[in-house]
Coordinates of C-alpha atoms and ligand atoms in Angstrom, one line a residue:
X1 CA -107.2 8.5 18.4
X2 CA -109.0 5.7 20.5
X3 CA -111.9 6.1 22.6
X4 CA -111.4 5.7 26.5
X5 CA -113.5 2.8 27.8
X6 CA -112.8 3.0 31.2
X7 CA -112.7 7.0 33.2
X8 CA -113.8 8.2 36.4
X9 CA -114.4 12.1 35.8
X10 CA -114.9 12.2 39.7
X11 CA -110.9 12.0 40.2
X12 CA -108.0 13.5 39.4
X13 CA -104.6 10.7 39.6
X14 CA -103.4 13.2 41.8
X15 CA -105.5 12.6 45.3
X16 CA -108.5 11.1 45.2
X17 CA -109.9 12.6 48.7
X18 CA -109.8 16.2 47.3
X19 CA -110.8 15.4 44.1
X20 CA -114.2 14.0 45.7
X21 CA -114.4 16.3 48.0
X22 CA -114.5 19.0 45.6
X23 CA -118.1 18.2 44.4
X24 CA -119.5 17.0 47.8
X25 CA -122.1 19.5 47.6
X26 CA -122.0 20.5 44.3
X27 CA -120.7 19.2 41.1
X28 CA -118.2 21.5 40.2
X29 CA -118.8 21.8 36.2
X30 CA -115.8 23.8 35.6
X31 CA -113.3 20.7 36.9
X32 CA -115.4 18.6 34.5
X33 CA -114.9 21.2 31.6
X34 CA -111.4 20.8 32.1
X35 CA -110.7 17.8 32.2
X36 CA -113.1 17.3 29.0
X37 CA -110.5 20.0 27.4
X38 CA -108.0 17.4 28.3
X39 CA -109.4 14.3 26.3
X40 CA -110.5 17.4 23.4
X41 CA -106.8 17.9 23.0
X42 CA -105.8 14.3 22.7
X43 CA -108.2 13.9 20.0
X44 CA -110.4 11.5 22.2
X45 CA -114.2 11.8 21.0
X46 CA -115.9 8.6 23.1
X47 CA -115.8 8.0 27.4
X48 CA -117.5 5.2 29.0
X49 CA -117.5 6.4 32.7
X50 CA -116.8 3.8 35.4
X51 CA -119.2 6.2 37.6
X52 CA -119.7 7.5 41.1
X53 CA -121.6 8.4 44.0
X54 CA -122.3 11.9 43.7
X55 CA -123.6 12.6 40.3
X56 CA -120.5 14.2 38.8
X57 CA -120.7 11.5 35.7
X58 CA -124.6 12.1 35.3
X59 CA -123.3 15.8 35.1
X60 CA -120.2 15.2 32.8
X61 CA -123.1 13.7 30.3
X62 CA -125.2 16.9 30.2
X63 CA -122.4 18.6 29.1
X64 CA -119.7 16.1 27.2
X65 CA -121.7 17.5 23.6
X66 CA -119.9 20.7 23.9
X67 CA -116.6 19.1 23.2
X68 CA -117.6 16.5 20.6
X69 CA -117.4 14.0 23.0
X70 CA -119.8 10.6 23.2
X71 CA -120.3 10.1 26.9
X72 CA -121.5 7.1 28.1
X73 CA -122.4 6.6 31.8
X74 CA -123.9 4.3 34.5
X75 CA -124.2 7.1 36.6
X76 CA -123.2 4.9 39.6
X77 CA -122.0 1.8 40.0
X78 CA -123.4 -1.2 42.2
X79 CA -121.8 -2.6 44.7
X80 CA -123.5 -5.0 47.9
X81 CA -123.0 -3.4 50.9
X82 CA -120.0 -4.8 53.1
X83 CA -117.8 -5.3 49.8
X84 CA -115.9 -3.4 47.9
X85 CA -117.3 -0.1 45.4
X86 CA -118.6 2.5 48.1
X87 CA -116.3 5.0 46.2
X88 CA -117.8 5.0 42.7
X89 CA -121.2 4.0 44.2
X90 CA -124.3 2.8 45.9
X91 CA -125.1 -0.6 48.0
X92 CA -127.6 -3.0 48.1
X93 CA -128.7 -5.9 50.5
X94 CA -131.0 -8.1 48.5
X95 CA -131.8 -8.8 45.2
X96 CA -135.0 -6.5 45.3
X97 CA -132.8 -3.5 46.6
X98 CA -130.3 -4.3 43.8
X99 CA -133.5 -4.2 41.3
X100 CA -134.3 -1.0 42.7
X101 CA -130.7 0.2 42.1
X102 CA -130.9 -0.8 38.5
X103 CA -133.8 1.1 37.9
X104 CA -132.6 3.9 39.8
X105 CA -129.8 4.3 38.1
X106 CA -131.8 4.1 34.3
X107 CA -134.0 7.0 35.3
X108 CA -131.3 8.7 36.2
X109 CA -130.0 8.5 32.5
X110 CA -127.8 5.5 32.5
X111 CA -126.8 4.4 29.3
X112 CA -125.6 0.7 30.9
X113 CA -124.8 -0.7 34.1
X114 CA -121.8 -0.8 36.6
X115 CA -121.5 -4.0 38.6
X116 CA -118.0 -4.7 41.3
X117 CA -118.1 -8.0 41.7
X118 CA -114.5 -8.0 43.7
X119 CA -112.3 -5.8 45.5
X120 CA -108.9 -4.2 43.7
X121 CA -105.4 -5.4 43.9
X122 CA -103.6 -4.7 46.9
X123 CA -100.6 -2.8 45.4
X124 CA -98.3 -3.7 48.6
X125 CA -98.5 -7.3 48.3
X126 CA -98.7 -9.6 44.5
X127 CA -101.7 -11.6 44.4
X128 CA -103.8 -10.2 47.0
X129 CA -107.3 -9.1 46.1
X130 CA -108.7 -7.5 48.8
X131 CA -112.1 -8.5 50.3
X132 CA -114.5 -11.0 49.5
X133 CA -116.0 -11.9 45.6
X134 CA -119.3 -12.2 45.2
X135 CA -120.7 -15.3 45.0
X136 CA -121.6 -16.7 41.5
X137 CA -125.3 -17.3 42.2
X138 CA -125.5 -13.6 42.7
X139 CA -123.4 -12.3 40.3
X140 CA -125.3 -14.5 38.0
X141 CA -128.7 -12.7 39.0
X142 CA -127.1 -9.5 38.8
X143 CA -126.3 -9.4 35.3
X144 CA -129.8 -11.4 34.2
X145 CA -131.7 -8.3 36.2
X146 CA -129.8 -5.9 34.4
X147 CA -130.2 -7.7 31.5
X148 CA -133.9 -8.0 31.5
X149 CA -134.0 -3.9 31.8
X150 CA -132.6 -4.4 28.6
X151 CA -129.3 -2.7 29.8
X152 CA -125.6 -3.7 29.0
X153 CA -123.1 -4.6 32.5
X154 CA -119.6 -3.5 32.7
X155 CA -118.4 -5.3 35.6
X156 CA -115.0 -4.7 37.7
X157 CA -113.3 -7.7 38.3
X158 CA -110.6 -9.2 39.6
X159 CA -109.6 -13.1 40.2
X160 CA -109.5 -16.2 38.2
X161 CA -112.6 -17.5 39.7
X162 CA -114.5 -14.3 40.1
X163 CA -113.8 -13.6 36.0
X164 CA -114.6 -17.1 35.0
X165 CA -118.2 -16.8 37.1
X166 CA -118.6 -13.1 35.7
X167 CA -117.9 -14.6 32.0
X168 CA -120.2 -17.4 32.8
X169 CA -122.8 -14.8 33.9
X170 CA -122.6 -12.9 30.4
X171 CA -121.4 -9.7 31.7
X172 CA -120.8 -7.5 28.4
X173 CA -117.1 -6.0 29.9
X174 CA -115.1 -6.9 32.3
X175 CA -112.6 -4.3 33.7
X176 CA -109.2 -4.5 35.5
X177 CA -108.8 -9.1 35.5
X178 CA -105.3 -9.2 37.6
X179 CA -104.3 -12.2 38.6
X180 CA -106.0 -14.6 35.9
X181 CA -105.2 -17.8 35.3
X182 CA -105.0 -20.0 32.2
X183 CA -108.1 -21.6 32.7
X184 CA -109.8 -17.7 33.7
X185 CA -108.0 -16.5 30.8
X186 CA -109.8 -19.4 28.5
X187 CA -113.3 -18.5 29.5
X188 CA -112.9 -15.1 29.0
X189 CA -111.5 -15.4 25.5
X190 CA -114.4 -17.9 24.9
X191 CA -117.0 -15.9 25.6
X192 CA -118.8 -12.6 24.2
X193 CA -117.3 -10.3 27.0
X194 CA -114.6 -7.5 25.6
X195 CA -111.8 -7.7 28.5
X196 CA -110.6 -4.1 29.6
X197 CA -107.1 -4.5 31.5
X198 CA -106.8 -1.6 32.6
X199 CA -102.8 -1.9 32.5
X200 CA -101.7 1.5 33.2
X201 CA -102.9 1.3 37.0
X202 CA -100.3 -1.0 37.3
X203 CA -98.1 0.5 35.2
X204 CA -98.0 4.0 36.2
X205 CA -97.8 3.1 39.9
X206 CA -94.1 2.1 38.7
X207 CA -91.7 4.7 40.0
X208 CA -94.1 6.9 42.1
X209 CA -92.6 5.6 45.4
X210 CA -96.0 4.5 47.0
X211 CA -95.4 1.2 46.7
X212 CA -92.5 -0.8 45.9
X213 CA -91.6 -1.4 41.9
X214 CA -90.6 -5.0 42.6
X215 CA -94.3 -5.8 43.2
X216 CA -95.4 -3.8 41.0
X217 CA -93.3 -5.4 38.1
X218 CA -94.6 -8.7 38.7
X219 CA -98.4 -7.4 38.6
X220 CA -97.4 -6.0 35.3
X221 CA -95.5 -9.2 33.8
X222 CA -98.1 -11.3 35.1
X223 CA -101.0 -8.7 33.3
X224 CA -98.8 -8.6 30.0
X225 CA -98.6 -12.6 29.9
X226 CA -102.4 -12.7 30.7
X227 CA -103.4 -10.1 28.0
X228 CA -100.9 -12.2 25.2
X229 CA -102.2 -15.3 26.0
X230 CA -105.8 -13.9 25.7
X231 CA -105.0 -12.3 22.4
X232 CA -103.9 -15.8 21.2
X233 CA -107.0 -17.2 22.2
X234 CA -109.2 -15.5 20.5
X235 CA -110.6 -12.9 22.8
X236 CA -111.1 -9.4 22.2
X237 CA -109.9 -6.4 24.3
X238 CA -110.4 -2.9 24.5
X239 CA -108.4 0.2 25.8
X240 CA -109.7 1.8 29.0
X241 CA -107.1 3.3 31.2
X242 CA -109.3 4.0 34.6
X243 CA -108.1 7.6 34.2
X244 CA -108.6 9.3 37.6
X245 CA -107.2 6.4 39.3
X246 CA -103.5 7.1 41.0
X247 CA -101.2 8.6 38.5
X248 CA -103.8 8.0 35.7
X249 CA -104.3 11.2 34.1
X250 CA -107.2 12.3 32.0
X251 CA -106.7 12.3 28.2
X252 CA -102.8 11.5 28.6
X253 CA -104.3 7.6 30.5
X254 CA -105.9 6.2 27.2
X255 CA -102.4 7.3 25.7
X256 CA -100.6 5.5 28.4
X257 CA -102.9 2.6 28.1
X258 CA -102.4 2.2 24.5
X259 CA -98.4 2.8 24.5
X260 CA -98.7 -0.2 27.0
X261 CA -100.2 -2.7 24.7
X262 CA -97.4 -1.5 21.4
X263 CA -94.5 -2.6 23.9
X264 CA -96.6 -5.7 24.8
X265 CA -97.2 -6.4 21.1
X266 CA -95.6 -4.0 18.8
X267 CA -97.2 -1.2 17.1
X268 CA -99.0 -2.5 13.8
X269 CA -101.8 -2.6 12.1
X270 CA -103.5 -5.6 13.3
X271 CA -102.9 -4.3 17.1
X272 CA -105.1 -1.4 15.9
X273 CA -107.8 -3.1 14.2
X274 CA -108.1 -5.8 16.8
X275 CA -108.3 -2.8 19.5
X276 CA -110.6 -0.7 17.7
X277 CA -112.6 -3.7 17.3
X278 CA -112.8 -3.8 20.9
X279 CA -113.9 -0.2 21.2
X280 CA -116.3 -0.7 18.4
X281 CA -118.1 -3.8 20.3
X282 CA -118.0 -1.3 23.6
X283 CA -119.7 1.8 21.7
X284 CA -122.5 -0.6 20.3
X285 CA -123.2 -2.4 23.3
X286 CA -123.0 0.0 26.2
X287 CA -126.0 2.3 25.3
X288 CA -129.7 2.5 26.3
X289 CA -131.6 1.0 23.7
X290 CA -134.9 2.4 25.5
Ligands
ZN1 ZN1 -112.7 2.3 37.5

């Protein structure tokens, strides 16, 4: 089985409020056993967290080894204050506060670090991103900082111009990239970074009556187009569902996720090797090499 690149053992895909809420003043290990029984059963032995704010992923580290599971967090992500990322994470101002973040985050056992660099698609409405990118110049300094602590950066992005200034930046992964265009699509494929679509939290949405499938179906065809054209570029890809996002369920998400790319491509070989590639590149890359 593959490795899921992309988890938030924080939530459930069921509700995310009680899911939270559950380890507000205490992480609750046995949820976390659980859902690490989950992944156990579906044969899946590597988890890159996306991470969170209250120190359930740090947790979910201490105790992944019991199930044969490599566990890779950032403990939290980073977001700057005013944009999106308060969910999975903790907010900085300036530079020097981000810094602090960075470091905060490695003594608290990061193995690499989260950066949100945009908001997340706006289910109700095709194309809409909601809130404000970062700006390049920052995003830029971000991933150099983190960088220089000699740490890898996953960074959640969406948007042709905020994944073209992420690529450009050198971030190592870039997770969710809806709405890309051919030229975003280009730079990403030319670069170093392993693209994680994410394509089940479209996907799954379809048919769950929160939103409407019609917009949904074109966020998919528009993801499916993006992810070929990438393929045929050159780039490289990896599978990460976002499991604990709405109707993305732990251990059965990575099995969603891959599913998604055989109808996008066929089930082969190659599709295998080029996607384990991908999870290969992740597992060497997004560890502490201190
Ligand atoms: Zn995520």
């Amino acid at each position: 089985m593959f490795g899921e690149c992309h988890a938030h053992m924080i939530m459930d895909g069921v509700n995310y409020r009680e899911a939270v809420a559950q380890h507000q003043n205490k992480v609750q290990e046995e949820v976390l056993r659980r859902r690490f029984e989950q992944y156990r059963e579906k044969g899946v032995s590597f988890i890159r967290d996306g991470g969170d704010a209250l120190g359930v992923s740090r947790r979910a580290k201490e105790i992944a080894g019991d199930y044969g599971i490599d566990y890779r967090t950032p403990v939290f992500a980073i977001h700057k204050v005013g944009h999106y990322g308060r969910i999975v994470g903790r907010g900085f101002h300036t530079m020097e506060e981000y810094r602090a973040l960075v470091k905060e985050a490695i003594k608290q056992g990061a193995d690499f670090i989260k950066i949100m660099t945009t908001g997340i698609v706006d289910f109700h409405t095709y194309g809409v991103i909601t809130g404000e990118a970062l700006k390049r110049e920052e995003v830029k300094e971000m991933v150099k900082i983190a960088h220089q602590e000699g740490m890898a950066v996953m960074s959640h992005t969406n948007g042709s111009q905020a994944a073209i200034d992420a690529a450009e930046a050198g971030v190592d992964s870039l997770e969710h990239g809806n709405y890309l265009n051919k030229e975003a699509v280009e730079a990403l494929a030319d670069s170093s970074t392993v693209w994680v679509p994410t394509l089940v939290t479209v996907r799954n949405l379809i048919g769950c009556s929160r939103y409407e499938d019609s917009q949904i179906e074109r966020i998919r065809e528009s993801g499916a187009e993006n992810i070929r054209y990438f393929r045929k570029s050159g780039g490289q890809a990896a599978l990460g569902s976002d499991a604990g996002a709405h109707c993305v369920y732990h251990g059965q998400g990575i099995c969603d996720e891959y599913q998604a790319f055989c109808t996008i491509f066929g089930e082969n070989r190659e599709l295998k090797d080029w996607l384990k590639q991908g999870e290969d590149r992740i597992k060497e890359k997004f560890r502490r090499c201190r």
